[in-house]
mmCIF file of C-alpha atoms and ligand atoms in Angstrom:
data_model
loop_
_atom_site.group_PDB
_atom_site.id
_atom_site.type_symbol
_atom_site.label_atom_id
_atom_site.label_comp_id
_atom_site.label_asym_id
_atom_site.label_seq_id
_atom_site.Cartn_x
_atom_site.Cartn_y
_atom_site.Cartn_z
ATOM 1 C CA MET A 14 -9.247 -22.107 -13.306
ATOM 2 C CA LYS A 15 -10.887 -20.063 -10.514
ATOM 3 C CA GLN A 16 -8.299 -17.653 -8.229
ATOM 4 C CA LYS A 17 -9.109 -18.374 -4.719
ATOM 5 C CA LEU A 18 -8.384 -15.863 -2.095
ATOM 6 C CA VAL A 19 -7.254 -15.359 1.801
ATOM 7 C CA LEU A 20 -7.778 -12.574 2.508
ATOM 8 C CA LEU A 21 -6.022 -11.139 5.734
ATOM 9 C CA GLY A 22 -7.389 -8.120 7.345
ATOM 10 C CA PHE A 23 -11.350 -6.603 6.281
ATOM 11 C CA GLY A 24 -10.904 -2.913 6.847
ATOM 12 C CA THR A 25 -10.290 0.059 4.348
ATOM 13 C CA VAL A 26 -8.036 -1.896 1.566
ATOM 14 C CA GLY A 27 -9.387 -5.600 2.513
ATOM 15 C CA GLN A 28 -13.454 -4.095 1.959
ATOM 16 C CA GLY A 29 -12.280 -1.868 -1.006
ATOM 17 C CA ILE A 30 -10.349 -4.739 -2.958
ATOM 18 C CA CYS A 31 -13.754 -6.933 -2.096
ATOM 19 C CA GLU A 32 -16.183 -4.054 -4.134
ATOM 20 C CA ILE A 33 -13.777 -3.547 -6.788
ATOM 21 C CA LEU A 34 -13.875 -7.472 -7.392
ATOM 22 C CA LEU A 35 -17.819 -7.559 -7.305
ATOM 23 C CA GLU A 36 -18.236 -4.625 -9.853
ATOM 24 C CA LYS A 37 -15.720 -5.613 -12.059
ATOM 25 C CA LYS A 38 -16.667 -9.825 -12.227
ATOM 26 C CA GLU A 39 -18.289 -9.654 -14.948
ATOM 27 C CA TYR A 40 -15.820 -7.284 -16.852
ATOM 28 C CA LEU A 41 -12.565 -9.371 -15.468
ATOM 29 C CA LYS A 42 -14.011 -12.269 -16.577
ATOM 30 C CA GLU A 43 -15.362 -11.273 -20.723
ATOM 31 C CA LYS A 44 -12.043 -9.007 -20.686
ATOM 32 C CA TYR A 45 -8.831 -11.501 -18.751
ATOM 33 C CA ASN A 46 -10.610 -14.756 -18.517
ATOM 34 C CA TYR A 47 -10.154 -13.671 -14.609
ATOM 35 C CA GLU A 48 -12.074 -15.630 -12.218
ATOM 36 C CA PHE A 49 -12.198 -15.813 -8.272
ATOM 37 C CA ASP A 50 -13.592 -17.060 -4.846
ATOM 38 C CA VAL A 51 -12.650 -15.379 -1.750
ATOM 39 C CA VAL A 52 -12.400 -18.047 0.167
ATOM 40 C CA ALA A 53 -11.156 -17.318 3.847
ATOM 41 C CA VAL A 54 -11.401 -14.289 5.796
ATOM 42 C CA ALA A 55 -9.363 -13.473 8.665
ATOM 43 C CA ASP A 56 -10.120 -9.862 10.786
ATOM 44 C CA PHE A 57 -9.636 -9.133 14.409
ATOM 45 C CA VAL A 58 -12.619 -7.292 14.352
ATOM 46 C CA TYR A 59 -15.070 -9.058 12.305
ATOM 47 C CA GLY A 60 -13.842 -12.744 13.154
ATOM 48 C CA ASN A 61 -12.292 -15.588 10.935
ATOM 49 C CA VAL A 62 -14.446 -17.548 8.539
ATOM 50 C CA TYR A 63 -13.709 -19.472 5.898
ATOM 51 C CA ASN A 64 -15.551 -21.801 3.020
ATOM 52 C CA PRO A 65 -13.661 -23.547 0.589
ATOM 53 C CA ASP A 66 -16.015 -23.108 -2.380
ATOM 54 C CA GLY A 67 -16.356 -18.870 -1.621
ATOM 55 C CA LEU A 68 -18.208 -16.452 1.192
ATOM 56 C CA ASP A 69 -20.524 -14.242 0.656
ATOM 57 C CA ILE A 70 -18.753 -11.271 0.100
ATOM 58 C CA PRO A 71 -21.747 -8.841 0.234
ATOM 59 C CA LEU A 72 -23.202 -9.913 3.120
ATOM 60 C CA MET A 73 -19.856 -9.920 4.921
ATOM 61 C CA LEU A 74 -19.219 -6.193 3.688
ATOM 62 C CA GLU A 75 -22.923 -5.154 4.866
ATOM 63 C CA GLN A 76 -22.149 -6.548 8.397
ATOM 64 C CA ALA A 77 -18.813 -4.651 8.192
ATOM 65 C CA ASN A 78 -20.304 -1.495 7.126
ATOM 66 C CA ALA A 79 -22.861 -1.851 10.354
ATOM 67 C CA LYS A 80 -19.973 -3.002 12.610
ATOM 68 C CA LYS A 81 -21.402 -6.485 13.337
ATOM 69 C CA LYS A 82 -19.057 -9.719 13.519
ATOM 70 C CA PHE A 83 -19.313 -11.845 10.563
ATOM 71 C CA THR A 84 -22.347 -14.771 11.270
ATOM 72 C CA LYS A 85 -22.227 -16.829 7.931
ATOM 73 C CA ASP A 86 -18.689 -19.551 7.562
ATOM 74 C CA VAL A 87 -17.500 -18.726 11.136
ATOM 75 C CA VAL A 88 -14.746 -20.684 12.058
ATOM 76 C CA ASP A 89 -12.486 -21.197 15.202
ATOM 77 C CA TRP A 90 -8.405 -21.387 13.243
ATOM 78 C CA ASP A 91 -6.435 -18.810 14.336
ATOM 79 C CA ASN A 92 -4.716 -16.770 11.616
ATOM 80 C CA ILE A 93 -1.537 -18.982 10.537
ATOM 81 C CA LYS A 94 -3.902 -22.268 11.032
ATOM 82 C CA LEU A 95 -6.708 -20.263 7.983
ATOM 83 C CA ILE A 96 -3.913 -19.302 5.614
ATOM 84 C CA LYS A 97 -2.058 -22.839 5.527
ATOM 85 C CA GLU A 98 -5.080 -25.081 5.675
ATOM 86 C CA CYS A 99 -7.845 -22.920 3.433
ATOM 87 C CA ASN A 100 -7.510 -24.110 -0.198
ATOM 88 C CA ALA A 101 -6.528 -20.275 -1.411
ATOM 89 C CA ASP A 102 -3.573 -20.101 -3.592
ATOM 90 C CA VAL A 103 -3.003 -16.564 -3.198
ATOM 91 C CA LEU A 104 -2.687 -14.520 0.446
ATOM 92 C CA CYS A 105 -3.706 -10.922 0.584
ATOM 93 C CA GLU A 106 -2.156 -9.176 3.444
ATOM 94 C CA LEU A 107 -4.150 -6.621 4.189
ATOM 95 C CA THR A 108 -3.767 -5.469 8.143
ATOM 96 C CA PHE A 109 -2.595 -2.450 9.479
ATOM 97 C CA THR A 110 1.567 -1.979 8.987
ATOM 98 C CA ASP A 111 3.704 -1.745 11.774
ATOM 99 C CA LEU A 112 7.023 -0.437 11.108
ATOM 100 C CA LYS A 113 9.142 -1.131 14.019
ATOM 101 C CA THR A 114 8.566 -4.982 13.805
ATOM 102 C CA GLY A 115 6.402 -6.009 10.730
ATOM 103 C CA GLY A 116 3.881 -6.902 13.008
ATOM 104 C CA PRO A 117 1.809 -10.553 12.671
ATOM 105 C CA ALA A 118 1.942 -9.438 8.954
ATOM 106 C CA VAL A 119 5.424 -10.810 8.625
ATOM 107 C CA ASP A 120 4.120 -14.003 9.999
ATOM 108 C CA HIS A 121 1.460 -14.333 7.574
ATOM 109 C CA CYS A 122 3.292 -13.431 4.849
ATOM 110 C CA ARG A 123 6.136 -16.619 5.603
ATOM 111 C CA ALA A 124 3.292 -18.673 6.105
ATOM 112 C CA ALA A 125 1.717 -18.345 2.952
ATOM 113 C CA LEU A 126 5.498 -18.234 0.792
ATOM 114 C CA GLU A 127 6.049 -21.570 2.793
ATOM 115 C CA PHE A 128 2.912 -23.534 2.069
ATOM 116 C CA GLY A 129 3.410 -22.280 -1.526
ATOM 117 C CA LYS A 130 0.992 -19.113 -1.725
ATOM 118 C CA HIS A 131 1.178 -16.347 -3.732
ATOM 119 C CA VAL A 132 1.214 -13.272 -1.609
ATOM 120 C CA VAL A 133 -0.498 -9.755 -2.562
ATOM 121 C CA THR A 134 0.454 -7.168 -0.109
ATOM 122 C CA SER A 135 -0.455 -3.435 0.315
ATOM 123 C CA ASN A 136 1.326 -4.015 4.443
ATOM 124 C CA LYS A 137 4.761 -1.720 4.521
ATOM 125 C CA GLY A 138 5.800 -3.764 7.363
ATOM 126 C CA PRO A 139 7.034 -6.781 5.685
ATOM 127 C CA THR A 140 7.818 -5.429 2.464
ATOM 128 C CA ALA A 141 9.948 -1.944 4.340
ATOM 129 C CA LEU A 142 11.530 -4.556 6.940
ATOM 130 C CA ARG A 143 11.754 -7.785 4.986
ATOM 131 C CA TYR A 144 11.662 -7.517 1.538
ATOM 132 C CA GLN A 145 14.668 -10.135 0.689
ATOM 133 C CA GLU A 146 13.637 -12.984 3.315
ATOM 134 C CA MET A 147 10.010 -12.636 1.990
ATOM 135 C CA LYS A 148 11.416 -12.242 -1.893
ATOM 136 C CA ALA A 149 14.276 -15.630 -1.016
ATOM 137 C CA LEU A 150 11.188 -17.501 0.649
ATOM 138 C CA ALA A 151 8.908 -16.774 -2.379
ATOM 139 C CA ASP A 152 11.377 -17.996 -4.903
ATOM 140 C CA LYS A 153 12.279 -20.950 -2.984
ATOM 141 C CA ASN A 154 8.752 -22.015 -3.436
ATOM 142 C CA GLY A 155 7.862 -21.432 -6.705
ATOM 143 C CA VAL A 156 5.741 -18.439 -6.053
ATOM 144 C CA LYS A 157 5.260 -14.736 -5.400
ATOM 145 C CA PHE A 158 5.509 -12.162 -3.518
ATOM 146 C CA LEU A 159 4.054 -8.452 -5.120
ATOM 147 C CA ILE A 160 3.842 -5.146 -3.031
ATOM 148 C CA GLU A 161 2.477 -2.488 -5.669
ATOM 149 C CA GLY A 162 0.248 -0.886 -2.972
ATOM 150 C CA THR A 163 2.965 -0.477 -0.534
ATOM 151 C CA VAL A 164 3.786 2.457 -2.580
ATOM 152 C CA CYS A 165 1.908 5.609 -3.761
ATOM 153 C CA ALA A 166 -1.493 3.098 -3.557
ATOM 154 C CA GLY A 167 -2.407 1.644 -7.381
ATOM 155 C CA THR A 168 -1.191 4.347 -9.013
ATOM 156 C CA PRO A 169 1.964 2.109 -10.953
ATOM 157 C CA VAL A 170 5.609 2.467 -9.403
ATOM 158 C CA ILE A 171 6.721 -1.105 -8.903
ATOM 159 C CA ASN A 172 4.948 -2.336 -12.007
ATOM 160 C CA LEU A 173 6.537 0.740 -13.472
ATOM 161 C CA VAL A 174 10.088 0.326 -12.828
ATOM 162 C CA ASP A 175 9.991 -3.712 -13.606
ATOM 163 C CA GLY A 176 7.897 -2.930 -16.780
ATOM 164 C CA PRO A 177 7.930 -0.442 -18.927
ATOM 165 C CA LEU A 178 11.054 1.268 -17.530
ATOM 166 C CA ALA A 179 13.122 -2.073 -17.703
ATOM 167 C CA GLY A 180 16.485 -1.231 -18.576
ATOM 168 C CA CYS A 181 16.931 2.080 -17.729
ATOM 169 C CA LYS A 182 18.902 2.519 -14.778
ATOM 170 C CA ILE A 183 17.194 4.880 -11.803
ATOM 171 C CA SER A 184 19.877 7.289 -10.306
ATOM 172 C CA LYS A 185 17.424 9.156 -8.145
ATOM 173 C CA ILE A 186 13.674 9.114 -7.158
ATOM 174 C CA ARG A 187 12.021 11.839 -5.589
ATOM 175 C CA GLY A 188 8.640 12.771 -4.663
ATOM 176 C CA ILE A 189 5.422 13.013 -2.665
ATOM 177 C CA LEU A 190 5.090 9.641 -1.463
ATOM 178 C CA ASN A 191 2.407 10.242 1.783
ATOM 179 C CA GLY A 192 -1.347 11.522 0.752
ATOM 180 C CA THR A 193 -2.615 12.251 4.514
ATOM 181 C CA THR A 194 0.288 14.651 4.781
ATOM 182 C CA ASN A 195 0.136 15.909 0.986
ATOM 183 C CA TYR A 196 -4.135 16.390 2.280
ATOM 184 C CA MET A 197 -3.402 17.989 5.383
ATOM 185 C CA LEU A 198 -0.831 20.550 3.902
ATOM 186 C CA SER A 199 -3.543 21.271 1.372
ATOM 187 C CA GLU A 200 -6.191 21.410 3.436
ATOM 188 C CA MET A 201 -5.093 23.979 5.948
ATOM 189 C CA GLU A 202 -3.345 26.129 3.020
ATOM 190 C CA LYS A 203 -7.225 26.421 2.239
ATOM 191 C CA GLY A 204 -7.563 27.347 6.266
ATOM 192 C CA MET A 205 -8.472 23.929 8.290
ATOM 193 C CA GLY A 206 -7.091 23.551 11.307
ATOM 194 C CA TYR A 207 -4.232 20.463 11.789
ATOM 195 C CA ASP A 208 -6.482 18.589 13.963
ATOM 196 C CA GLU A 209 -9.820 18.597 11.807
ATOM 197 C CA VAL A 210 -7.764 18.126 9.107
ATOM 198 C CA LEU A 211 -6.034 15.299 10.356
ATOM 199 C CA LYS A 212 -9.344 13.781 11.435
ATOM 200 C CA VAL A 213 -10.674 14.280 7.997
ATOM 201 C CA ALA A 214 -8.069 12.428 6.687
ATOM 202 C CA GLN A 215 -8.393 9.415 9.031
ATOM 203 C CA GLU A 216 -12.473 9.598 8.129
ATOM 204 C CA LEU A 217 -11.554 9.413 4.254
ATOM 205 C CA GLY A 218 -9.226 5.932 4.354
ATOM 206 C CA TYR A 219 -6.159 8.039 3.890
ATOM 207 C CA ALA A 220 -4.471 7.763 7.542
ATOM 208 C CA GLU A 221 -2.968 4.711 8.682
ATOM 209 C CA ALA A 222 -4.269 3.100 11.785
ATOM 210 C CA ASP A 223 -1.698 5.502 14.081
ATOM 211 C CA PRO A 224 -1.630 8.308 12.288
ATOM 212 C CA THR A 225 1.571 9.414 14.024
ATOM 213 C CA GLY A 226 3.094 6.651 11.275
ATOM 214 C CA ASP A 227 1.778 9.840 8.691
ATOM 215 C CA VAL A 228 2.385 13.269 10.419
ATOM 216 C CA GLU A 229 6.116 12.012 11.402
ATOM 217 C CA GLY A 230 7.247 10.582 7.956
ATOM 218 C CA TYR A 231 7.537 7.186 9.370
ATOM 219 C CA ASP A 232 5.217 5.746 6.388
ATOM 220 C CA ALA A 233 7.214 8.108 3.644
ATOM 221 C CA ARG A 234 9.941 6.586 4.921
ATOM 222 C CA GLY A 235 8.956 3.077 5.147
ATOM 223 C CA LYS A 236 8.315 3.709 1.217
ATOM 224 C CA VAL A 237 11.329 5.479 1.063
ATOM 225 C CA THR A 238 13.408 1.992 2.107
ATOM 226 C CA ILE A 239 11.063 -0.122 -0.100
ATOM 227 C CA LEU A 240 11.872 1.941 -3.108
ATOM 228 C CA ALA A 241 15.589 1.734 -2.047
ATOM 229 C CA ASN A 242 15.741 -2.252 -1.439
ATOM 230 C CA ILE A 243 13.556 -3.195 -4.830
ATOM 231 C CA VAL A 244 14.112 -0.037 -7.524
ATOM 232 C CA MET A 245 18.071 0.524 -6.285
ATOM 233 C CA GLY A 246 18.545 -3.300 -5.172
ATOM 234 C CA ALA A 247 20.506 -1.230 -1.944
ATOM 235 C CA PRO A 248 19.934 -3.230 1.324
ATOM 236 C CA LEU A 249 18.715 0.022 3.348
ATOM 237 C CA ASN A 250 17.846 -0.224 6.117
ATOM 238 C CA ILE A 251 14.689 1.513 7.358
ATOM 239 C CA ASN A 252 17.150 3.276 10.517
ATOM 240 C CA ASP A 253 19.033 4.467 7.522
ATOM 241 C CA VAL A 254 16.988 6.572 6.399
ATOM 242 C CA SER A 255 16.864 10.383 7.871
ATOM 243 C CA CYS A 256 13.349 11.484 8.629
ATOM 244 C CA GLU A 257 11.470 14.414 9.703
ATOM 245 C CA GLY A 258 7.695 14.931 9.304
ATOM 246 C CA ILE A 259 4.786 17.619 9.087
ATOM 247 C CA THR A 260 4.317 18.250 12.720
ATOM 248 C CA LYS A 261 6.356 21.479 13.063
ATOM 249 C CA ILE A 262 4.717 23.058 10.118
ATOM 250 C CA THR A 263 2.425 25.701 11.489
ATOM 251 C CA SER A 264 -0.433 27.596 9.858
ATOM 252 C CA ASP A 265 1.776 30.731 10.116
ATOM 253 C CA ASP A 266 4.499 28.707 8.085
ATOM 254 C CA ILE A 267 2.255 28.077 5.220
ATOM 255 C CA LYS A 268 1.199 31.333 5.063
ATOM 256 C CA LYS A 269 4.581 32.216 4.947
ATOM 257 C CA ALA A 270 5.292 30.128 2.309
ATOM 258 C CA LYS A 271 2.232 31.601 -0.092
ATOM 259 C CA GLY A 272 3.947 35.175 0.302
ATOM 260 C CA GLN A 273 6.804 33.658 -1.174
ATOM 261 C CA ASN A 274 5.209 32.115 -4.069
ATOM 262 C CA ALA A 275 6.138 28.776 -2.198
ATOM 263 C CA ARG A 276 4.035 25.678 -0.608
ATOM 264 C CA TRP A 277 5.162 23.093 1.767
ATOM 265 C CA LYS A 278 5.621 19.844 0.717
ATOM 266 C CA LEU A 279 6.686 16.559 2.543
ATOM 267 C CA ILE A 280 9.083 14.964 0.040
ATOM 268 C CA GLY A 281 11.066 11.670 -0.062
ATOM 269 C CA SER A 282 14.162 10.921 -1.771
ATOM 270 C CA VAL A 283 16.238 8.375 -2.679
ATOM 271 C CA GLU A 284 19.334 8.599 -4.533
ATOM 272 C CA LYS A 285 22.782 6.697 -5.650
ATOM 273 C CA LYS A 286 25.768 8.132 -6.100
ATOM 274 C CA GLU A 287 29.098 6.980 -6.742
ATOM 275 C CA GLY A 288 27.645 2.976 -5.888
ATOM 276 C CA LYS A 289 26.392 4.530 -2.882
ATOM 277 C CA VAL A 290 22.422 4.836 -2.018
ATOM 278 C CA THR A 291 20.989 7.057 0.802
ATOM 279 C CA GLY A 292 17.345 8.180 1.205
ATOM 280 C CA SER A 293 15.718 10.686 3.427
ATOM 281 C CA VAL A 294 12.074 12.243 4.231
ATOM 282 C CA ALA A 295 11.812 15.886 5.125
ATOM 283 C CA PRO A 296 9.010 19.203 4.463
ATOM 284 C CA GLU A 297 10.492 21.258 1.507
ATOM 285 C CA MET A 298 9.521 24.675 0.930
ATOM 286 C CA ILE A 299 8.986 24.333 -2.893
ATOM 287 C CA ASP A 300 8.741 27.056 -5.093
ATOM 288 C CA LEU A 301 4.912 27.070 -6.713
ATOM 289 C CA SER A 302 6.741 27.172 -10.565
ATOM 290 C CA HIS A 303 7.620 23.536 -9.326
ATOM 291 C CA PRO A 304 5.805 20.661 -10.779
ATOM 292 C CA LEU A 305 5.678 18.876 -7.467
ATOM 293 C CA ALA A 306 3.723 22.430 -6.203
ATOM 294 C CA GLY A 307 0.371 21.595 -8.090
ATOM 295 C CA VAL A 308 0.394 17.988 -6.777
ATOM 296 C CA MET A 309 -2.322 18.914 -4.096
ATOM 297 C CA GLY A 310 -4.771 16.395 -1.730
ATOM 298 C CA ALA A 311 -4.397 12.226 -1.370
ATOM 299 C CA THR A 312 -2.238 12.351 -4.686
ATOM 300 C CA ASN A 313 1.599 11.217 -5.147
ATOM 301 C CA ALA A 314 3.995 11.876 -7.519
ATOM 302 C CA LEU A 315 7.402 10.665 -7.891
ATOM 303 C CA THR A 316 10.272 11.226 -10.508
ATOM 304 C CA PHE A 317 12.265 8.448 -11.394
ATOM 305 C CA SER A 318 15.733 9.936 -13.023
ATOM 306 C CA THR A 319 16.835 7.349 -15.919
ATOM 307 C CA ASP A 320 19.730 7.454 -17.819
ATOM 308 C CA LEU A 321 18.046 6.599 -21.077
ATOM 309 C CA LEU A 322 14.846 8.856 -20.331
ATOM 310 C CA GLY A 323 15.705 11.679 -18.333
ATOM 311 C CA ASP A 324 13.263 12.097 -16.259
ATOM 312 C CA VAL A 325 10.062 10.339 -16.171
ATOM 313 C CA THR A 326 7.149 11.232 -13.547
ATOM 314 C CA ILE A 327 4.540 9.552 -12.412
ATOM 315 C CA VAL A 328 1.573 11.868 -10.098
ATOM 316 C CA GLY A 329 -1.503 9.463 -9.150
ATOM 317 C CA PRO A 330 -3.749 8.822 -6.192
ATOM 318 C CA GLY A 331 -1.264 7.621 -2.883
ATOM 319 C CA ALA A 332 -4.244 6.267 -0.579
ATOM 320 C CA GLY A 333 -7.831 5.340 -0.256
ATOM 321 C CA ARG A 334 -9.882 2.321 -0.701
ATOM 322 C CA ILE A 335 -10.430 1.989 -3.773
ATOM 323 C CA GLU A 336 -7.266 3.650 -4.641
ATOM 324 C CA THR A 337 -5.396 1.083 -2.395
ATOM 325 C CA GLY A 338 -8.017 -1.600 -3.284
ATOM 326 C CA PHE A 339 -6.617 -1.637 -6.865
ATOM 327 C CA SER A 340 -3.562 -2.014 -6.241
ATOM 328 C CA ILE A 341 -4.222 -5.567 -5.082
ATOM 329 C CA LEU A 342 -6.384 -5.903 -7.957
ATOM 330 C CA THR A 343 -3.373 -5.049 -10.735
ATOM 331 C CA ASP A 344 -1.191 -7.660 -8.387
ATOM 332 C CA LEU A 345 -4.054 -10.631 -8.600
ATOM 333 C CA LEU A 346 -3.904 -10.098 -12.550
ATOM 334 C CA LYS A 347 -0.736 -10.469 -12.844
ATOM 335 C CA ILE A 348 -0.290 -13.594 -11.224
ATOM 336 C CA HIS A 349 -3.453 -14.496 -13.118
ATOM 337 C CA LYS A 350 -2.095 -13.752 -16.286
ATOM 338 C CA GLU A 351 1.735 -15.141 -15.681
ATOM 339 C CA SER A 352 0.235 -18.563 -13.868
HETATM 340 N N1 LIG B 6 -1.606 6.583 4.709
HETATM 341 C C1 LIG B 6 -0.558 6.293 3.694
HETATM 342 C C2 LIG B 6 -0.825 7.713 2.974
HETATM 343 C C3 LIG B 6 -1.578 5.381 3.057
HETATM 344 O O1 LIG B 6 -1.135 8.814 3.656
HETATM 345 O O2 LIG B 6 -0.333 7.482 2.048
HETATM 346 C C4 LIG B 6 -1.009 4.328 2.099
HETATM 347 O O3 LIG B 6 0.312 4.112 2.359
#
């Protein structure tokens, strides 16, 4: 049966997943017997559209690319009505992250779960702030709340822990969790200025809608909170995680580190010691011989310290249109396979 999707948010990630779905349509059908229709999209810039038989996605991508409003299948329903009344069975919640309140995304996810629709999201708001509530609501309604895209874009982290690493106890997770700042630090080392490189990171779709979230470390703190809750099973609050960003790191600091055979990295970590879980985000000067020192650009890396395998490290893209779009595909396929 065709999976029917409603997308909330048609920005970087929303367009990314649509491009992937269109490009891989035949492959997904042949390899996984996966077929889809995007039946509804809501976006505060382009408008809300609904067609129970499937929207004209190529036209919508064209219109978004030209910064024009949608013109076909336009409805005057608000987001919640659209989620509840459309015939989709999965909500892809791809609106921008608000780590203070969770933003409207919390209401979007709640509405979908209450109406028996699965939720797949890259939005860190509902996940970092309300994971327990969302998971309980999903369980109650016999649907899934899947969040691979909230940590390290499509690089498998949540699914790695749930799948291949199941059975291992994880005592510590440490690594580079924010693509924007890692990209900025890498480019600053090559001589680019802070403001200039931040602008490029925004253009490349790495940075949050408000990039303060990246440079002050709040985005990485949200991810540390997600890992603490989901991987460690600890109900850690976002405010329990100590947080310092990269705003105080100057070009001089970067040069000095180079002189000492080292490199600045923004490091997020979660640790379980004597039953207590703690989390932190802070810049660290890492010796060049350390594996994390070689992780450059928008790449993320996470080392899981486990009881059965010792350290397991995963390195991969941490941000970007297609890279985060892929995280949505991976969770959509998971729903398809397990339905
Ligand atoms: N702004 C985030 C980053 C996007 O740079 O890592 C992915 O969560």
